[in-house]
PDB file of C-alpha atoms and ligand atoms in Angstrom:
ATOM      1  CA  MET A   1     -83.401 178.340  45.543  1.00 52.00           C
ATOM      2  CA  ILE A   2     -82.911 178.019  49.267  1.00 54.00           C
ATOM      3  CA  SER A   3     -85.338 179.862  51.454  1.00 58.00           C
ATOM      4  CA  GLY A   4     -86.441 180.312  55.054  1.00 63.00           C
ATOM      5  CA  PRO A   5     -84.042 179.474  57.908  1.00 67.00           C
ATOM      6  CA  ALA A   6     -81.486 177.841  55.564  1.00 71.00           C
ATOM      7  CA  MET A   7     -81.272 181.042  53.524  1.00 71.00           C
ATOM      8  CA  SER A   8     -80.814 183.306  56.551  1.00 81.00           C
ATOM      9  CA  PHE A   9     -78.203 180.916  57.918  1.00 83.00           C
ATOM     10  CA  THR A  10     -76.265 181.106  54.625  1.00 84.00           C
ATOM     11  CA  LEU A  11     -76.562 184.884  54.706  1.00 86.00           C
ATOM     12  CA  ILE A  12     -75.233 185.121  58.278  1.00 88.00           C
ATOM     13  CA  PHE A  13     -72.435 182.717  57.367  1.00 87.00           C
ATOM     14  CA  VAL A  14     -71.405 184.800  54.337  1.00 85.00           C
ATOM     15  CA  ILE A  15     -71.570 188.096  56.268  1.00 88.00           C
ATOM     16  CA  CYS A  16     -69.457 186.622  59.083  1.00 91.00           C
ATOM     17  CA  GLY A  17     -66.994 185.371  56.476  1.00 88.00           C
ATOM     18  CA  ILE A  18     -66.720 188.813  54.873  1.00 85.00           C
ATOM     19  CA  VAL A  19     -66.267 190.565  58.233  1.00 90.00           C
ATOM     20  CA  LEU A  20     -63.653 188.046  59.358  1.00 91.00           C
ATOM     21  CA  GLY A  21     -61.869 188.255  55.992  1.00 87.00           C
ATOM     22  CA  LEU A  22     -61.719 192.057  56.186  1.00 86.00           C
ATOM     23  CA  ALA A  23     -60.498 191.926  59.797  1.00 89.00           C
ATOM     24  CA  ILE A  24     -57.702 189.501  58.908  1.00 89.00           C
ATOM     25  CA  GLY A  25     -56.922 191.555  55.804  1.00 85.00           C
ATOM     26  CA  MET A  26     -56.415 194.640  57.996  1.00 90.00           C
ATOM     27  CA  VAL A  27     -53.437 193.091  59.809  1.00 92.00           C
ATOM     28  CA  PRO A  28     -51.001 193.169  56.843  1.00 88.00           C
ATOM     29  CA  VAL A  29     -52.358 196.617  55.877  1.00 87.00           C
ATOM     30  CA  TYR A  30     -51.613 197.891  59.390  1.00 92.00           C
ATOM     31  CA  LEU A  31     -48.145 196.309  59.494  1.00 93.00           C
ATOM     32  CA  THR A  32     -47.251 197.588  56.004  1.00 91.00           C
ATOM     33  CA  ASN A  33     -48.397 201.083  56.926  1.00 88.00           C
ATOM     34  CA  ARG A  34     -46.361 201.095  60.094  1.00 92.00           C
ATOM     35  CA  TYR A  35     -43.285 199.876  58.242  1.00 93.00           C
ATOM     36  CA  GLN A  36     -43.701 202.488  55.466  1.00 90.00           C
ATOM     37  CA  ARG A  37     -44.042 205.190  58.072  1.00 90.00           C
ATOM     38  CA  ARG A  38     -40.882 204.118  59.890  1.00 94.00           C
ATOM     39  CA  LYS A  39     -39.073 203.978  56.543  1.00 93.00           C
ATOM     40  CA  ALA A  40     -40.262 207.485  55.631  1.00 91.00           C
ATOM     41  CA  MET A  41     -39.046 208.791  58.997  1.00 91.00           C
ATOM     42  CA  GLY A  42     -35.582 207.379  58.310  1.00 93.00           C
ATOM     43  CA  GLU A  43     -35.742 204.927  61.198  1.00 95.00           C
ATOM     44  CA  ILE A  44     -34.619 201.935  59.133  1.00 95.00           C
ATOM     45  CA  SER A  45     -31.135 201.848  57.623  1.00 95.00           C
ATOM     46  CA  VAL A  46     -30.932 201.598  53.845  1.00 95.00           C
ATOM     47  CA  GLU A  47     -29.100 198.288  54.095  1.00 93.00           C
ATOM     48  CA  LYS A  48     -31.793 196.844  56.352  1.00 95.00           C
ATOM     49  CA  GLN A  49     -34.546 198.117  54.008  1.00 95.00           C
ATOM     50  CA  LYS A  50     -32.916 196.318  51.121  1.00 96.00           C
ATOM     51  CA  LYS A  51     -32.563 193.126  53.147  1.00 96.00           C
ATOM     52  CA  ASN A  52     -36.235 193.294  54.186  1.00 96.00           C
ATOM     53  CA  THR A  53     -37.617 193.856  50.726  1.00 95.00           C
ATOM     54  CA  VAL A  54     -35.387 191.205  49.101  1.00 97.00           C
ATOM     55  CA  THR A  55     -36.344 188.674  51.812  1.00 97.00           C
ATOM     56  CA  TYR A  56     -40.020 189.504  51.318  1.00 95.00           C
ATOM     57  CA  HIS A  57     -39.823 188.916  47.558  1.00 97.00           C
ATOM     58  CA  VAL A  58     -37.818 185.702  47.903  1.00 98.00           C
ATOM     59  CA  GLY A  59     -40.335 184.512  50.520  1.00 97.00           C
ATOM     60  CA  PHE A  60     -43.286 185.033  48.180  1.00 96.00           C
ATOM     61  CA  GLY A  61     -41.348 183.416  45.327  1.00 97.00           C
ATOM     62  CA  VAL A  62     -40.621 180.318  47.414  1.00 98.00           C
ATOM     63  CA  TRP A  63     -44.257 180.164  48.570  1.00 96.00           C
ATOM     64  CA  PHE A  64     -45.688 180.292  45.027  1.00 96.00           C
ATOM     65  CA  MET A  65     -43.034 177.956  43.667  1.00 97.00           C
ATOM     66  CA  GLY A  66     -43.782 175.467  46.467  1.00 96.00           C
ATOM     67  CA  LEU A  67     -47.526 175.563  45.746  1.00 93.00           C
ATOM     68  CA  GLY A  68     -46.916 175.172  42.011  1.00 94.00           C
ATOM     69  CA  LEU A  69     -44.457 172.293  42.378  1.00 94.00           C
ATOM     70  CA  LEU A  70     -46.739 170.466  44.843  1.00 93.00           C
ATOM     71  CA  GLN A  71     -49.571 170.693  42.310  1.00 91.00           C
ATOM     72  CA  LEU A  72     -47.320 169.548  39.454  1.00 91.00           C
ATOM     73  CA  ASN A  73     -46.199 166.610  41.566  1.00 91.00           C
ATOM     74  CA  SER A  74     -49.688 165.540  42.610  1.00 90.00           C
ATOM     75  CA  ARG A  75     -51.035 165.798  39.048  1.00 87.00           C
ATOM     76  CA  ARG A  76     -48.438 163.695  37.318  1.00 85.00           C
ATOM     77  CA  GLY A  77     -49.829 162.238  34.105  1.00 85.00           C
ATOM     78  CA  GLU A  78     -52.860 164.528  34.268  1.00 86.00           C
ATOM     79  CA  GLU A  79     -53.527 167.722  32.415  1.00 87.00           C
ATOM     80  CA  ILE A  80     -52.051 170.685  34.311  1.00 85.00           C
ATOM     81  CA  PRO A  81     -54.597 173.485  34.845  1.00 85.00           C
ATOM     82  CA  TRP A  82     -53.611 177.016  33.775  1.00 83.00           C
ATOM     83  CA  TRP A  83     -53.548 178.438  37.291  1.00 84.00           C
ATOM     84  CA  VAL A  84     -50.716 176.091  38.295  1.00 89.00           C
ATOM     85  CA  TRP A  85     -48.572 177.671  35.573  1.00 90.00           C
ATOM     86  CA  MET A  86     -49.683 181.061  36.859  1.00 88.00           C
ATOM     87  CA  TRP A  87     -48.330 180.231  40.316  1.00 91.00           C
ATOM     88  CA  ILE A  88     -45.016 179.180  38.836  1.00 95.00           C
ATOM     89  CA  ALA A  89     -44.898 182.301  36.663  1.00 95.00           C
ATOM     90  CA  SER A  90     -45.622 184.462  39.744  1.00 94.00           C
ATOM     91  CA  ALA A  91     -42.818 182.706  41.614  1.00 97.00           C
ATOM     92  CA  LEU A  92     -40.388 183.516  38.795  1.00 97.00           C
ATOM     93  CA  MET A  93     -41.575 187.126  38.743  1.00 97.00           C
ATOM     94  CA  TYR A  94     -40.919 187.420  42.480  1.00 97.00           C
ATOM     95  CA  PHE A  95     -37.424 185.945  42.057  1.00 98.00           C
ATOM     96  CA  ILE A  96     -36.625 188.367  39.223  1.00 97.00           C
ATOM     97  CA  ALA A  97     -37.956 191.292  41.289  1.00 97.00           C
ATOM     98  CA  ALA A  98     -35.865 190.139  44.283  1.00 97.00           C
ATOM     99  CA  TYR A  99     -32.731 190.061  42.131  1.00 97.00           C
ATOM    100  CA  ARG A 100     -33.427 193.497  40.657  1.00 97.00           C
ATOM    101  CA  LEU A 101     -33.991 194.949  44.139  1.00 96.00           C
ATOM    102  CA  TYR A 102     -30.788 193.306  45.314  1.00 96.00           C
ATOM    103  CA  VAL A 103     -28.615 194.933  42.640  1.00 96.00           C
ATOM    104  CA  LYS A 104     -30.428 198.300  42.678  1.00 94.00           C
ATOM    105  CA  GLU A 105     -28.500 201.298  43.991  1.00 92.00           C
ATOM    106  CA  ALA A 106     -30.216 203.343  46.693  1.00 92.00           C
ATOM    107  CA  LYS A 107     -31.016 206.973  45.900  1.00 90.00           C
ATOM    108  CA  PRO A 108     -28.955 209.627  47.763  1.00 91.00           C
ATOM    109  CA  ILE A 109     -32.107 210.902  49.500  1.00 92.00           C
ATOM    110  CA  GLU A 110     -32.520 207.484  51.170  1.00 93.00           C
ATOM    111  CA  TYR A 111     -29.225 207.927  53.023  1.00 95.00           C
ATOM    112  CA  ASP A 112     -30.044 211.567  53.794  1.00 94.00           C
ATOM    113  CA  ARG A 113     -33.319 210.469  55.345  1.00 94.00           C
ATOM    114  CA  VAL A 114     -31.606 208.036  57.711  1.00 95.00           C
ATOM    115  CA  TYR A 115     -28.985 210.651  58.591  1.00 95.00           C
ATOM    116  CA  LYS A 116     -31.609 213.308  59.280  1.00 94.00           C
ATOM    117  CA  ASN A 117     -33.408 210.962  61.656  1.00 94.00           C
ATOM    118  CA  ASP A 118     -30.196 210.282  63.580  1.00 94.00           C
ATOM    119  CA  PRO A 119     -27.351 212.719  62.798  1.00 93.00           C
ATOM    120  CA  THR A 120     -25.047 211.024  65.305  1.00 94.00           C
ATOM    121  CA  LYS A 121     -24.459 208.196  62.816  1.00 94.00           C
ATOM    122  CA  CYS A 122     -23.384 208.028  59.193  1.00 95.00           C
ATOM    123  CA  GLY A 123     -26.465 207.710  56.991  1.00 94.00           C
ATOM    124  CA  LYS A 124     -24.789 205.092  54.865  1.00 94.00           C
ATOM    125  CA  CYS A 125     -22.806 202.782  57.135  1.00 93.00           C
ATOM    126  CA  GLY A 126     -24.032 203.725  60.616  1.00 92.00           C
ATOM    127  CA  TYR A 127     -20.550 204.722  61.867  1.00 93.00           C
ATOM    128  CA  ASP A 128     -20.512 207.090  64.860  1.00 93.00           C
ATOM    129  CA  VAL A 129     -19.908 210.590  63.452  1.00 92.00           C
ATOM    130  CA  VAL A 130     -20.696 212.747  66.506  1.00 90.00           C
ATOM    131  CA  HIS A 131     -17.181 214.120  66.943  1.00 87.00           C
ATOM    132  CA  ILE A 132     -16.178 214.087  63.300  1.00 83.00           C
ATOM    133  CA  GLN A 133     -14.762 217.399  62.041  1.00 84.00           C
ATOM    134  CA  SER A 134     -14.482 216.472  58.363  1.00 86.00           C
ATOM    135  CA  ALA A 135     -17.347 216.639  55.902  1.00 88.00           C
ATOM    136  CA  SER A 136     -17.325 212.949  55.146  1.00 92.00           C
ATOM    137  CA  CYS A 137     -17.598 209.678  57.027  1.00 93.00           C
ATOM    138  CA  PRO A 138     -14.128 208.304  57.922  1.00 92.00           C
ATOM    139  CA  GLU A 139     -15.447 204.749  57.636  1.00 92.00           C
ATOM    140  CA  CYS A 140     -17.116 204.702  54.204  1.00 93.00           C
ATOM    141  CA  GLY A 141     -16.357 208.130  52.724  1.00 93.00           C
ATOM    142  CA  TRP A 142     -20.002 209.175  52.404  1.00 94.00           C
ATOM    143  CA  THR A 143     -20.351 212.964  52.304  1.00 93.00           C
ATOM    144  CA  LEU A 144     -22.325 214.116  55.317  1.00 93.00           C
ATOM    145  CA  PRO A 145     -25.045 216.409  53.959  1.00 93.00           C
ATOM    146  CA  ASN A 146     -25.931 219.781  55.419  1.00 91.00           C
ATOM    147  CA  LEU A 147     -29.091 218.979  57.342  1.00 90.00           C
ATOM    148  CA  ASP A 148     -30.570 222.425  56.702  1.00 91.00           C
ATOM    149  CA  GLU A 149     -30.547 221.628  52.998  1.00 89.00           C
ATOM    150  CA  VAL A 150     -32.041 218.147  53.307  1.00 90.00           C
ATOM    151  CA  ARG A 151     -35.723 218.491  52.560  1.00 91.00           C
ATOM    152  CA  LEU A 152     -37.996 215.490  53.037  1.00 91.00           C
ATOM    153  CA  GLN A 153     -41.581 215.059  52.001  1.00 91.00           C
ATOM    154  CA  SER A 154     -44.124 214.479  54.730  1.00 90.00           C
ATOM    155  CA  HIS A 155     -44.385 210.788  55.642  1.00 87.00           C
ATOM    156  CA  ASP A 156     -48.170 210.952  55.260  1.00 88.00           C
ATOM    157  CA  VAL A 157     -48.141 213.053  52.107  1.00 92.00           C
ATOM    158  CA  TRP A 158     -50.556 210.659  50.328  1.00 92.00           C
ATOM    159  CA  CYS A 159     -53.139 210.641  53.145  1.00 92.00           C
ATOM    160  CA  TRP A 160     -55.287 213.392  51.584  1.00 94.00           C
ATOM    161  CA  TRP A 161     -58.087 212.767  54.095  1.00 94.00           C
ATOM    162  CA  LYS A 162     -56.029 213.982  57.040  1.00 93.00           C
ATOM    163  CA  LYS A 163     -56.769 217.462  58.265  1.00 91.00           C
ATOM    164  CA  GLY A 164     -54.618 220.159  56.686  1.00 90.00           C
ATOM    165  CA  ASN A 165     -53.055 217.616  54.357  1.00 91.00           C
ATOM    166  CA  TRP A 166     -54.946 218.278  51.139  1.00 95.00           C
ATOM    167  CA  GLN A 167     -52.363 220.605  49.631  1.00 94.00           C
ATOM    168  CA  ILE A 168     -49.017 218.919  49.010  1.00 95.00           C
ATOM    169  CA  VAL A 169     -46.188 220.908  50.616  1.00 93.00           C
ATOM    170  CA  TYR A 170     -43.170 219.226  49.083  1.00 93.00           C
ATOM    171  CA  LEU A 171     -42.272 216.221  46.924  1.00 93.00           C
ATOM    172  CA  GLU A 172     -38.806 214.688  46.853  1.00 90.00           C
ATOM    173  CA  GLU A 173     -39.012 213.421  43.289  1.00 88.00           C
ATOM    174  CA  ASP A 174     -41.116 214.027  40.220  1.00 91.00           C
ATOM    175  CA  MET A 175     -44.133 211.830  40.937  1.00 92.00           C
ATOM    176  CA  ARG A 176     -46.266 212.753  37.935  1.00 94.00           C
ATOM    177  CA  LYS A 177     -45.537 209.722  35.743  1.00 95.00           C
ATOM    178  CA  LYS A 178     -45.255 207.255  38.604  1.00 94.00           C
ATOM    179  CA  ALA A 179     -48.593 208.292  40.113  1.00 95.00           C
ATOM    180  CA  GLN A 180     -50.368 208.230  36.750  1.00 96.00           C
ATOM    181  CA  ARG A 181     -48.999 204.783  35.987  1.00 96.00           C
ATOM    182  CA  GLY A 182     -50.177 203.543  39.407  1.00 95.00           C
ATOM    183  CA  PHE A 183     -53.651 204.851  38.673  1.00 96.00           C
ATOM    184  CA  TYR A 184     -53.841 203.203  35.222  1.00 97.00           C
ATOM    185  CA  VAL A 185     -52.587 199.861  36.567  1.00 96.00           C
ATOM    186  CA  THR A 186     -55.365 199.849  39.185  1.00 95.00           C
ATOM    187  CA  VAL A 187     -58.001 200.691  36.594  1.00 96.00           C
ATOM    188  CA  VAL A 188     -56.785 197.908  34.274  1.00 97.00           C
ATOM    189  CA  MET A 189     -56.889 195.420  37.175  1.00 93.00           C
ATOM    190  CA  GLU A 190     -60.384 196.612  38.010  1.00 94.00           C
ATOM    191  CA  VAL A 191     -61.540 195.983  34.433  1.00 95.00           C
ATOM    192  CA  ILE A 192     -59.957 192.503  34.435  1.00 91.00           C
ATOM    193  CA  VAL A 193     -61.696 191.549  37.710  1.00 88.00           C
ATOM    194  CA  ALA A 194     -65.001 192.940  36.405  1.00 90.00           C
ATOM    195  CA  CYS A 195     -64.601 190.830  33.235  1.00 89.00           C
ATOM    196  CA  VAL A 196     -63.858 187.722  35.328  1.00 83.00           C
ATOM    197  CA  ILE A 197     -67.020 188.332  37.368  1.00 82.00           C
ATOM    198  CA  GLY A 198     -68.988 188.879  34.145  1.00 83.00           C
ATOM    199  CA  LEU A 199     -67.749 185.636  32.582  1.00 81.00           C
ATOM    200  CA  TRP A 200     -68.502 183.801  35.805  1.00 78.00           C
ATOM    201  CA  LEU A 201     -72.036 185.126  35.850  1.00 79.00           C
ATOM    202  CA  LEU A 202     -72.557 184.060  32.234  1.00 79.00           C
ATOM    203  CA  SER A 203     -71.032 180.614  32.512  1.00 75.00           C
ATOM    204  CA  LYS A 204     -71.887 179.374  35.999  1.00 67.00           C
ATOM    205  CA  GLU A 205     -75.074 178.555  37.772  1.00 63.00           C
ATOM    206  CA  GLY A 206     -73.357 178.724  41.170  1.00 58.00           C
ATOM    207  CA  GLY A 207     -74.829 180.670  44.088  1.00 60.00           C
ATOM    208  CA  TRP A 208     -74.095 184.383  44.442  1.00 61.00           C
ATOM    209  CA  HIS A 209     -71.804 183.730  47.409  1.00 61.00           C
ATOM    210  CA  SER A 210     -69.336 182.030  45.066  1.00 64.00           C
ATOM    211  CA  PHE A 211     -68.256 185.409  43.755  1.00 69.00           C
ATOM    212  CA  SER A 212     -68.186 187.245  47.029  1.00 73.00           C
ATOM    213  CA  VAL A 213     -64.375 187.133  46.884  1.00 74.00           C
ATOM    214  CA  PRO A 214     -64.013 188.728  43.413  1.00 79.00           C
ATOM    215  CA  VAL A 215     -66.715 191.268  44.321  1.00 84.00           C
ATOM    216  CA  ILE A 216     -64.837 192.280  47.497  1.00 83.00           C
ATOM    217  CA  PHE A 217     -61.698 192.495  45.385  1.00 85.00           C
ATOM    218  CA  LEU A 218     -63.498 194.722  42.878  1.00 90.00           C
ATOM    219  CA  VAL A 219     -64.772 197.047  45.625  1.00 91.00           C
ATOM    220  CA  PHE A 220     -61.267 197.230  47.074  1.00 90.00           C
ATOM    221  CA  LEU A 221     -59.760 198.026  43.653  1.00 92.00           C
ATOM    222  CA  SER A 222     -62.405 200.689  42.993  1.00 94.00           C
ATOM    223  CA  LEU A 223     -61.619 202.426  46.281  1.00 95.00           C
ATOM    224  CA  LEU A 224     -57.911 202.160  45.524  1.00 94.00           C
ATOM    225  CA  SER A 225     -58.333 203.713  42.065  1.00 96.00           C
ATOM    226  CA  ILE A 226     -60.344 206.607  43.549  1.00 97.00           C
ATOM    227  CA  HIS A 227     -57.568 207.145  46.110  1.00 96.00           C
ATOM    228  CA  LYS A 228     -54.918 207.092  43.366  1.00 96.00           C
ATOM    229  CA  PHE A 229     -56.924 209.407  41.135  1.00 97.00           C
ATOM    230  CA  ILE A 230     -57.233 211.952  43.956  1.00 97.00           C
ATOM    231  CA  ASN A 231     -53.481 211.854  44.487  1.00 96.00           C
ATOM    232  CA  VAL A 232     -52.774 212.277  40.764  1.00 97.00           C
ATOM    233  CA  HIS A 233     -54.963 215.390  40.931  1.00 97.00           C
ATOM    234  CA  ARG A 234     -53.144 216.689  44.044  1.00 97.00           C
ATOM    235  CA  ILE A 235     -49.762 216.108  42.408  1.00 96.00           C
ATOM    236  CA  ARG A 236     -50.890 218.032  39.311  1.00 95.00           C
ATOM    237  CA  LYS A 237     -52.032 220.949  41.481  1.00 95.00           C
ATOM    238  CA  TYR A 238     -48.718 220.873  43.367  1.00 96.00           C
ATOM    239  CA  TYR A 239     -46.654 221.174  40.185  1.00 95.00           C
ATOM    240  CA  GLU A 240     -48.917 223.892  38.834  1.00 94.00           C
ATOM    241  CA  ARG A 241     -48.229 225.846  42.005  1.00 93.00           C
ATOM    242  CA  VAL A 242     -44.480 225.114  42.163  1.00 91.00           C
ATOM    243  CA  ASP A 243     -43.942 225.902  38.475  1.00 89.00           C
ATOM    244  CA  GLY A 244     -45.951 229.085  38.905  1.00 85.00           C
ATOM    245  CA  GLU A 245     -43.760 230.196  41.806  1.00 80.00           C
ATOM    246  CA  LYS A 246     -40.532 229.792  39.820  1.00 71.00           C
TER     247      LYS A 246
HETATM  248 ZN1   ZN B 301     -20.176 205.836  56.676  1.00 83.56          ZN
END
């Protein structure tokens, strides 16, 4: 056991590491949030959204595949550890996801959203429709929707902590199953991480700082599952109200 100045130095080092890790972790969270918000406001064309998400998935696939192949190459003739296969499997999963996103048809509401944000252009192809008399786009044939009938959910509908936001006003699609599934997935991941930490504790003599990463991950997952649980509850209340008003 280390004690005295060495111990406090280790402690400071670990705390600085955690703070720095969280700070760096906030950057992608911030960027993702900003992007999701712009998407929800209809500021990004559907075509561009598809291109972004496919590129993102291919990028991760290439990254994991590269790591996996480098490891395979440097360990020729040796036993390949399981996590190398996990990297390669993740790469394949990203490639499959990228392909599925590429062939997926956008929902009509996606085009409506873009059109509502900028009614001077066609929501589908971006053609200038300011002086168009007909009800459809002359370029691609998309039917221009009546903007009074296009109802969008609030872009920050899931931010229950914001003032006046607790009660859901409107949802574009039935979110009950999707939200419940999201909640269960987080809980399952939480249990897996907790088991990994447990096994680690049982099998290793390593210092406590060696599991600071899984512990941070577990805290993050716990907060995420609470957040998702609250939203599942809000969604349930919303449908109770909407069904009651019918
Ligand atoms: Zn068009």
